[in-house]
Amino acid sequence: GDSVTQMEGPVTLSEEAFLTINCTYTATGYPSLFWYVQYPGEGLQLLLKATKADDKGSNKGFEATYRKETTSFHLEKGSVQVSDSAVYFCALSVNSGYSTLTFGKGTMLLVSP
Amino acid sequence: GAVVSQHPSRVICKSGTSVKIECRSLDFQATTMFWYRQFPKQSLMLMATSNEGSKATYEQGVEKDKFLINHASLTLSTLTVTSAHPEDSSFYICSARDRAANTEAFFGQGTRLTVV
């Protein structure tokens, strides 16, 4: 079945460091790929998405490129801030749009000043 | 983005009792709602999908008589954990979308259920 694997956390970084959170997937067909972020005490929010191979999703300084050849969708940010501390979830959907999401386990990011 | 409010955020109940969790869409019509469960250090697992006015569709392995889902209006869905046991302790999170508008799904804050 469909699955998403992302690196275990917590990932601990100093402010302004470079961030990479790895995400790989297995799926039938051609999935859409997503990154969601959950700030403390809040629900999940869509951070960025990509719907086809080689698409790059970007938002708030975060980027991820849909790599079909490596079945990956790694999340990157060039310079993290303390306010980026949150749990990040990689997800895929093989149905149209956002109908059914398969999530990774989530990666906690802790950024210190 | 649109707001989905989930209540309560935390609940502790005694074994054998039932607990109701509410999920409300505050500024859009939630034609479809999803209920997820997350065990510590695990993925969010889809439990069921409900369309307004219809019976919920449960994922394989989810007991529909234990996890009662009601989606009677376009702004409210409820999940009732009946005869709760300690193994039902988990983090439950809902999401809602307007299928007709083909929007993304917006998530509630989640509910931490502890059964003692």
XYZ file of C-alpha atoms in Angstrom, chain A residues 15-81:
67
model
C 18.895 29.864 14.334
C 19.975 30.599 10.740
C 21.120 27.015 10.144
C 20.190 25.104 7.000
C 17.343 22.632 7.326
C 16.672 19.394 5.497
C 13.958 16.961 6.487
C 13.989 13.857 4.317
C 10.814 12.293 2.977
C 10.411 9.309 0.666
C 7.257 7.621 -0.478
C 5.807 4.546 -2.103
C 2.570 4.816 -3.992
C 0.571 3.378 -6.826
C -0.031 5.802 -9.642
C 1.120 9.384 -9.528
C 0.545 10.930 -6.133
C 0.382 14.537 -5.095
C 2.851 15.347 -2.333
C 2.445 17.682 0.633
C 4.217 19.065 3.628
C 2.103 20.032 6.621
C 3.273 21.889 9.719
C 1.825 21.705 13.212
C 2.768 24.472 15.604
C 2.362 23.782 19.333
C -1.292 23.682 20.339
C -2.565 24.128 16.794
C -3.918 21.967 13.995
C -1.973 20.895 10.924
C -1.527 23.575 8.276
C -0.646 22.974 4.657
C 2.870 24.328 4.140
C 3.457 23.472 0.485
C 2.578 20.961 -2.174
C 3.578 19.556 -5.548
C 1.321 17.673 -7.890
C 3.659 16.276 -10.539
C 7.253 15.252 -11.078
C 9.846 18.046 -10.944
C 7.353 20.497 -9.471
C 8.780 22.615 -6.672
C 6.520 23.692 -3.865
C 7.553 26.706 -1.820
C 6.179 28.798 1.009
C 7.594 30.903 3.862
C 11.143 30.160 2.740
C 10.577 26.396 2.693
C 10.988 24.401 -0.518
C 10.506 20.827 -1.639
C 10.940 19.297 -5.093
C 8.957 16.307 -6.318
C 11.574 13.778 -7.412
C 9.945 10.860 -9.154
C 13.202 9.051 -9.878
C 14.115 8.900 -6.196
C 10.503 8.947 -4.915
C 11.433 11.782 -2.598
C 10.080 15.136 -1.462
C 12.676 16.525 0.924
C 11.863 19.725 2.793
C 14.537 22.436 2.891
C 14.978 25.907 4.267
C 18.098 27.978 3.950
C 17.938 29.769 7.294
C 15.628 28.586 10.050
C 14.130 30.780 12.744
